[in-house]
CSV table of C-alpha atoms and ligand atoms in Angstrom, one decimal:
chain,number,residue,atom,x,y,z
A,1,UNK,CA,43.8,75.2,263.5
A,2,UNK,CA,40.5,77.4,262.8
A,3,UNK,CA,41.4,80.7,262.0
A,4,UNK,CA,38.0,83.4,261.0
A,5,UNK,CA,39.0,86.4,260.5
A,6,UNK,CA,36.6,89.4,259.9
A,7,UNK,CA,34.0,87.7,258.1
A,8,UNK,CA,31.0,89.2,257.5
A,9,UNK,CA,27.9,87.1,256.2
A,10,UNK,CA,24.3,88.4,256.3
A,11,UNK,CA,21.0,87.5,255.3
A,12,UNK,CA,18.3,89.2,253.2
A,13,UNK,CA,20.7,92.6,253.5
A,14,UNK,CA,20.8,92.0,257.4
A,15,UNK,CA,24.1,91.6,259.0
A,16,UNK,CA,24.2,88.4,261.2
A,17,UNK,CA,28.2,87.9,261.7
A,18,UNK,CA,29.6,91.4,261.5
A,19,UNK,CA,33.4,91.1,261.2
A,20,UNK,CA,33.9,88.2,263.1
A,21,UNK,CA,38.2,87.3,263.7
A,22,UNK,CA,38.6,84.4,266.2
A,23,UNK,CA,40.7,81.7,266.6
A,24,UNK,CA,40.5,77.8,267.8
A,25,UNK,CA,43.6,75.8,268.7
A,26,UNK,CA,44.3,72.0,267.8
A,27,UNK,CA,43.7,70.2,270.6
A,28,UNK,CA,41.5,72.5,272.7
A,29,UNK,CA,38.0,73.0,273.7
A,30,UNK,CA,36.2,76.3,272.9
A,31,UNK,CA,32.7,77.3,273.8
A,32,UNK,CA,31.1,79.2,271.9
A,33,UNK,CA,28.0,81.3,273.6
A,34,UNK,CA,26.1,84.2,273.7
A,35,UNK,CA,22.1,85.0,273.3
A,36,UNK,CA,19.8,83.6,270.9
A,37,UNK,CA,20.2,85.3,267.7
A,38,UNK,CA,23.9,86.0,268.0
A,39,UNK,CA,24.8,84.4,264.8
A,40,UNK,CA,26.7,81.0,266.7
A,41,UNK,CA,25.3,78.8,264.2
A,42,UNK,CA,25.6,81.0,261.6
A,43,UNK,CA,29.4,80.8,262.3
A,44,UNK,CA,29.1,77.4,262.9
A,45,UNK,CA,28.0,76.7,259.4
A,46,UNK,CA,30.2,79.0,257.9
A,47,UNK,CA,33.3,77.3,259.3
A,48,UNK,CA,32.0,74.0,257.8
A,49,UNK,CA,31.4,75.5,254.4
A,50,UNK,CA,27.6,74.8,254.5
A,51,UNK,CA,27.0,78.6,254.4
A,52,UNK,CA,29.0,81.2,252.9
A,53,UNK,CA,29.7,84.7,253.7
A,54,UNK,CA,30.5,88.4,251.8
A,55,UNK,CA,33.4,88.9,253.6
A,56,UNK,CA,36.8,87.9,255.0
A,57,UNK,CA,38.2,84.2,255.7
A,58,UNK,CA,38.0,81.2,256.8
A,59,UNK,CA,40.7,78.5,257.4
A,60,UNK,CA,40.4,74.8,258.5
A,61,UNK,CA,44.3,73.9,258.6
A,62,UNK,CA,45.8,74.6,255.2
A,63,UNK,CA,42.0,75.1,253.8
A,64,UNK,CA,41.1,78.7,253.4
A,65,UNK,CA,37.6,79.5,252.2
A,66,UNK,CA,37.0,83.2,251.2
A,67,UNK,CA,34.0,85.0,250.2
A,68,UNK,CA,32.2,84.2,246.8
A,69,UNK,CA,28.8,84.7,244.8
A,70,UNK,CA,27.2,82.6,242.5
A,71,UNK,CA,27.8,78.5,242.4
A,72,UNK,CA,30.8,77.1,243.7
A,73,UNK,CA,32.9,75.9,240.6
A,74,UNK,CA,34.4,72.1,240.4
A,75,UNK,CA,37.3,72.9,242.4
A,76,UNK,CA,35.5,75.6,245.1
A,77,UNK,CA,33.4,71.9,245.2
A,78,UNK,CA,36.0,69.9,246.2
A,79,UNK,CA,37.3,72.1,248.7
A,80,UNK,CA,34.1,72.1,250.4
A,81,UNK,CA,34.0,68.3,250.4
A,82,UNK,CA,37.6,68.3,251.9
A,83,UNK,CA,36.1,71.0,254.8
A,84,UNK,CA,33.5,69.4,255.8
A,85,UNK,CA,35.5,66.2,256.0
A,86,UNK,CA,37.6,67.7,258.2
A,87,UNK,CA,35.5,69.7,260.3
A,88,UNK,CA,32.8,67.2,261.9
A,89,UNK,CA,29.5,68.6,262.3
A,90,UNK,CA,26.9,67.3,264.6
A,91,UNK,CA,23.5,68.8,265.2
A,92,UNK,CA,21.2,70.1,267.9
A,93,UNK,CA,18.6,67.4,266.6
A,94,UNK,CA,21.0,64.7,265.3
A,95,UNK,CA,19.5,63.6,262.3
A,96,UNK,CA,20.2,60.3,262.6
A,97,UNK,CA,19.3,58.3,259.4
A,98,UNK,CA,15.2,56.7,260.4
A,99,UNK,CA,15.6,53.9,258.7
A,100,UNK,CA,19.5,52.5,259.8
A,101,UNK,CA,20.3,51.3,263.2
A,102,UNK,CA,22.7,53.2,265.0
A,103,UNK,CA,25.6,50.7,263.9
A,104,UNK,CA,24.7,51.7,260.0
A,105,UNK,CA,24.7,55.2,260.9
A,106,UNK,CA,28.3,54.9,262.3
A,107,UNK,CA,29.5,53.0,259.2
A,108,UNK,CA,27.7,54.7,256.7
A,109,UNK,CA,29.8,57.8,255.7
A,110,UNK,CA,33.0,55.6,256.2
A,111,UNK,CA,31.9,52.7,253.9
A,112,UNK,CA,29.9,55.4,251.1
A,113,UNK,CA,32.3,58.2,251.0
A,114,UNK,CA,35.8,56.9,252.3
A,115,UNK,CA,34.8,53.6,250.5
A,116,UNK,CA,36.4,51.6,253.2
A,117,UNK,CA,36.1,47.8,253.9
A,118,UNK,CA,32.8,47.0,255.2
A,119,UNK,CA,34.4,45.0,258.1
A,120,UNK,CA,36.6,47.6,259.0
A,121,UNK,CA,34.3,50.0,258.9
A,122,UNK,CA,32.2,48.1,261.3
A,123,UNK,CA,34.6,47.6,263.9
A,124,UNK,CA,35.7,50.9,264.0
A,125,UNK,CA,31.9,52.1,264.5
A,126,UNK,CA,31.5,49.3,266.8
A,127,UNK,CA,34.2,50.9,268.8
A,128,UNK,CA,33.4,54.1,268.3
A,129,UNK,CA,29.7,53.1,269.8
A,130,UNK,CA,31.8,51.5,272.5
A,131,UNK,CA,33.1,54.5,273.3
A,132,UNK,CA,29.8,56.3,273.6
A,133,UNK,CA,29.0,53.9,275.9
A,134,UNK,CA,26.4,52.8,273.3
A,135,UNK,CA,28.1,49.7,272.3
A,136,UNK,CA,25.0,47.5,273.8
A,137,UNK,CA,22.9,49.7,271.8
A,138,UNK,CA,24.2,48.9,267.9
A,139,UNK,CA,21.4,47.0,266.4
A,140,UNK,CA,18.6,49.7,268.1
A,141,UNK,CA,16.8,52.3,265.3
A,142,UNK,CA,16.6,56.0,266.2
A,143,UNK,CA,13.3,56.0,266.9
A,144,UNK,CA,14.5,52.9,269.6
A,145,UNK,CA,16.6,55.1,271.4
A,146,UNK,CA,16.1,58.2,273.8
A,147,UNK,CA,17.4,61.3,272.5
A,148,UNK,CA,20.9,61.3,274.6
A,149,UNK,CA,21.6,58.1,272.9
A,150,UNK,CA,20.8,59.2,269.6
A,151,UNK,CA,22.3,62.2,270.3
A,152,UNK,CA,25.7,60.5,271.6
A,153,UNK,CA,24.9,57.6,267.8
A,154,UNK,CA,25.8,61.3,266.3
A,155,UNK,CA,28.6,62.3,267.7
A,156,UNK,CA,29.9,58.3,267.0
A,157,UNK,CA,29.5,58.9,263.2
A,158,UNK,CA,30.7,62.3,263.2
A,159,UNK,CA,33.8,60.7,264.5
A,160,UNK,CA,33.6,58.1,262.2
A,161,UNK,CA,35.2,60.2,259.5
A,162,UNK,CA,38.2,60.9,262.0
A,163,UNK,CA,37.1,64.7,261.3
A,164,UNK,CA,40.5,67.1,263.1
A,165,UNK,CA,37.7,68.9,264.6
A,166,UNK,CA,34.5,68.9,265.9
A,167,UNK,CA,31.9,71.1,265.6
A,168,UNK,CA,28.6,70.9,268.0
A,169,UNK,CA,25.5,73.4,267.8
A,170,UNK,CA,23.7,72.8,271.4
A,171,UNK,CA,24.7,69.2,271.5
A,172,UNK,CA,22.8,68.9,275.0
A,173,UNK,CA,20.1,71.4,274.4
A,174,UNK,CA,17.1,68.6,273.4
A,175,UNK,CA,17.8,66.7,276.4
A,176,UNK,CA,16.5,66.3,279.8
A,177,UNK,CA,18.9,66.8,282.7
A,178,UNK,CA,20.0,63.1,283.2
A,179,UNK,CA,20.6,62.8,279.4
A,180,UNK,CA,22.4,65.8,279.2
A,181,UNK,CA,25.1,64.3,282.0
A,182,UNK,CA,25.7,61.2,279.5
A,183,UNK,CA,26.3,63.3,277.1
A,184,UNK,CA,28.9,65.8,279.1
A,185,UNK,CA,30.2,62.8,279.9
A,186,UNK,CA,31.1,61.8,276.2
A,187,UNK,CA,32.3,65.4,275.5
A,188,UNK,CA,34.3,65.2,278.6
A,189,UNK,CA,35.8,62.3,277.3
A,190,UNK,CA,36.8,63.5,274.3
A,191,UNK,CA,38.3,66.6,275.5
A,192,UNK,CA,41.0,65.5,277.4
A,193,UNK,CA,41.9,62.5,275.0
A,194,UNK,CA,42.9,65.8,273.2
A,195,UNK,CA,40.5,66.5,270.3
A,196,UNK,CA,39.5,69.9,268.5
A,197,UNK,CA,36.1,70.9,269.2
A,198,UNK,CA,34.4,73.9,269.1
A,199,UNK,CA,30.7,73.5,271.5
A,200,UNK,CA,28.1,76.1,271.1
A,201,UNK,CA,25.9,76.2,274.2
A,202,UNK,CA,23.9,77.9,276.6
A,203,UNK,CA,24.9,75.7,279.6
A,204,UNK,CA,27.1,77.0,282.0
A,205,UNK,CA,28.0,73.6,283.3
A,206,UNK,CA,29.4,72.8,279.8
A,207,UNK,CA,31.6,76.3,279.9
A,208,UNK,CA,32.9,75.3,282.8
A,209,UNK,CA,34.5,71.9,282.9
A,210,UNK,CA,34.6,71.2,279.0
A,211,UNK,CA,36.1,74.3,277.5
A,212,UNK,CA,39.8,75.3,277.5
A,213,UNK,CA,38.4,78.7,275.7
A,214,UNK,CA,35.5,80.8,275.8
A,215,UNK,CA,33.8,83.0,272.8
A,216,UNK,CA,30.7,85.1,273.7
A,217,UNK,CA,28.8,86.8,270.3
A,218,UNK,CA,26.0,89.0,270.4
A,219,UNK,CA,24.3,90.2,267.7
A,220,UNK,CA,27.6,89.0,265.3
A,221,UNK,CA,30.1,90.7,267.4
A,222,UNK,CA,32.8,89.0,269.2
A,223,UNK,CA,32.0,90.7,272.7
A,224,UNK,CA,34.4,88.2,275.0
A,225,UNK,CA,37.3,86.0,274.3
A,226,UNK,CA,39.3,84.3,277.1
A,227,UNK,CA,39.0,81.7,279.7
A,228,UNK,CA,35.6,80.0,280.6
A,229,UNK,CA,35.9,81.9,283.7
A,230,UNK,CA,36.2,85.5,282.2
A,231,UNK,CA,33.7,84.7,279.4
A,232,UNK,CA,31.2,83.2,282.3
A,233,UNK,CA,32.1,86.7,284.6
A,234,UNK,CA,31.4,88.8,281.6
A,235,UNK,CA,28.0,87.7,280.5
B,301,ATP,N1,18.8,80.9,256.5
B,301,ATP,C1,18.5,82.1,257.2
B,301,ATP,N2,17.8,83.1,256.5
B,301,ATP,C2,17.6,84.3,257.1
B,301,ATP,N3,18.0,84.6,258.4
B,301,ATP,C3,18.6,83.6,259.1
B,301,ATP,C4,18.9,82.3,258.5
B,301,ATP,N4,19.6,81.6,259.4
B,301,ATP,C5,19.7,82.4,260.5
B,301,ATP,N5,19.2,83.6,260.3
B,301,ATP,C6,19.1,84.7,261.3
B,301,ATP,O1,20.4,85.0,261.7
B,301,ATP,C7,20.4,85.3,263.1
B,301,ATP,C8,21.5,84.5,263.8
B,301,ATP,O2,21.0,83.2,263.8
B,301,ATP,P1,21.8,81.9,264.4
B,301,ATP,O3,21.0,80.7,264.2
B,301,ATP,O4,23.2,82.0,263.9
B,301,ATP,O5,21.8,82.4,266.0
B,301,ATP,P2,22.3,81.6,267.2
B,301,ATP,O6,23.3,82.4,268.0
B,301,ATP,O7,22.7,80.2,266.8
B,301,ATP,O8,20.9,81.5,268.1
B,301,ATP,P3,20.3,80.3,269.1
B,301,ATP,O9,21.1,80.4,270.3
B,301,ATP,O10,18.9,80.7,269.2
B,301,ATP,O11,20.5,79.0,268.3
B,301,ATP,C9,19.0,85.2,263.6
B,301,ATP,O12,18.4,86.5,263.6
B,301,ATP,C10,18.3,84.3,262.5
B,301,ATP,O13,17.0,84.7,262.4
B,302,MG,MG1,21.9,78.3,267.1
């Protein structure tokens, strides 16, 4: 489904991913960890086309991104677009929209980019809210809720856009413990009703019971790939 092979990205002349070739399967659950630094955002971003590399390839599906200079052209554009559409991103601090409730949020890419019904898109977020165990919660601004339900409002409108896979940077990282454990929870969920997700994180917990597959990189180097288990023994 996600296939990197050797890519090499730095910044300012400094190498941050330094041949990276991995692979993530449909259907599965990989973790990506490794210490600070190691360039798991970095590839993160790079497999969602919001940062490009000098080197190698990048495939989402039938989507291959190589390396390129300069601005992307019209059709490099729409490439992107298509992606990032299909490669869901959600971030360590959610950036949830301030000023739309969480049911807004949900509905917004849907209804401004897909240019869906409204009242489709609103039951489908209202489900999808549901499902996040948030669906109490759908009239309630960010800044209403704590940060494991805004941080579970983001993984609702990341599915919104019924991405094939799902990309997380330290979903649980921001939270305190029992806020973490909601949010498990909603990974767990997701997992084995079989979607594509690829978790960076620095909790073993998360390793453990969420991932099918394991990636350690340090310092842009693939240093482990294999089960949670090996990946946990090695580090
Ligand atoms: N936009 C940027 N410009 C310059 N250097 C950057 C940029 N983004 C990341 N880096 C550098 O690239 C390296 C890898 O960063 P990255 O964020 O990918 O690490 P990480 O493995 O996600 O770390 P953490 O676990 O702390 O989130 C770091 O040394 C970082 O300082
Ligand atoms: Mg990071």
């Amino acid at each position: 489904m996600i296939a990197v092979e050797s890519v090499v990205k730095a910044f300012d002349r400094r190498t941050i991913l330094a041949g990276v070739s991995v692979t993530f399967a449909r259907g599965k659950v990989a973790a990506l960890v490794g210490p600070s630094g190691g360039g798991k955002s970095t590839l993160l971003r790079c497999i969602n086309g919001l940062e490009r590399f000098e080197r190698g390839r990048i495939s989402v599906g039938d989507l291959a991104l190589g390396p390129t200079s300069g601005r992307p052209d019209r059709a490099e554009r729409a490439k992107l677009q298509a992606i990032r559409q299909r490669a869901g991103m959600v971030f360590q601090q959610y950036g949830l929209f301030a000023h739309m409730t969480a049911l807004q949020n949900v509905m917004e890419a849907p209804l401004h980019v897909r240019r869906h019904a409204p009242k489709d898109c609103r039951e489908r977020a209202l489900s999808l809210l549901d499902r996040v165990g948030l669906g109490h919660r759908s009239h309630a601004f960010p800044r209403e809720l704590s940060g494991g339900e805004q941080q579970r409002v983001a993984i609702a409108r990341a599915l919104a856009m019924d991405p094939e896979v799902l990309l997380l940077d330290e979903p649980t990282s921001a939270l305190d413990p029992a806020r973490k454990i909601e949010v498990v929870k909603v990974l767990r969920d997701l997992a084995v009703s079989g979607a594509t997700m690829v978790i960076v994180t620095h909790e073993a917990a998360v390793v453990r019971d969420i991932a099918d597959h394991a990636v350690c990189l340090r310092d842009g180097i693939v240093v482990a790939d294999g089960t949670p288990a090996e990946v946990l023994a090695d580090q």
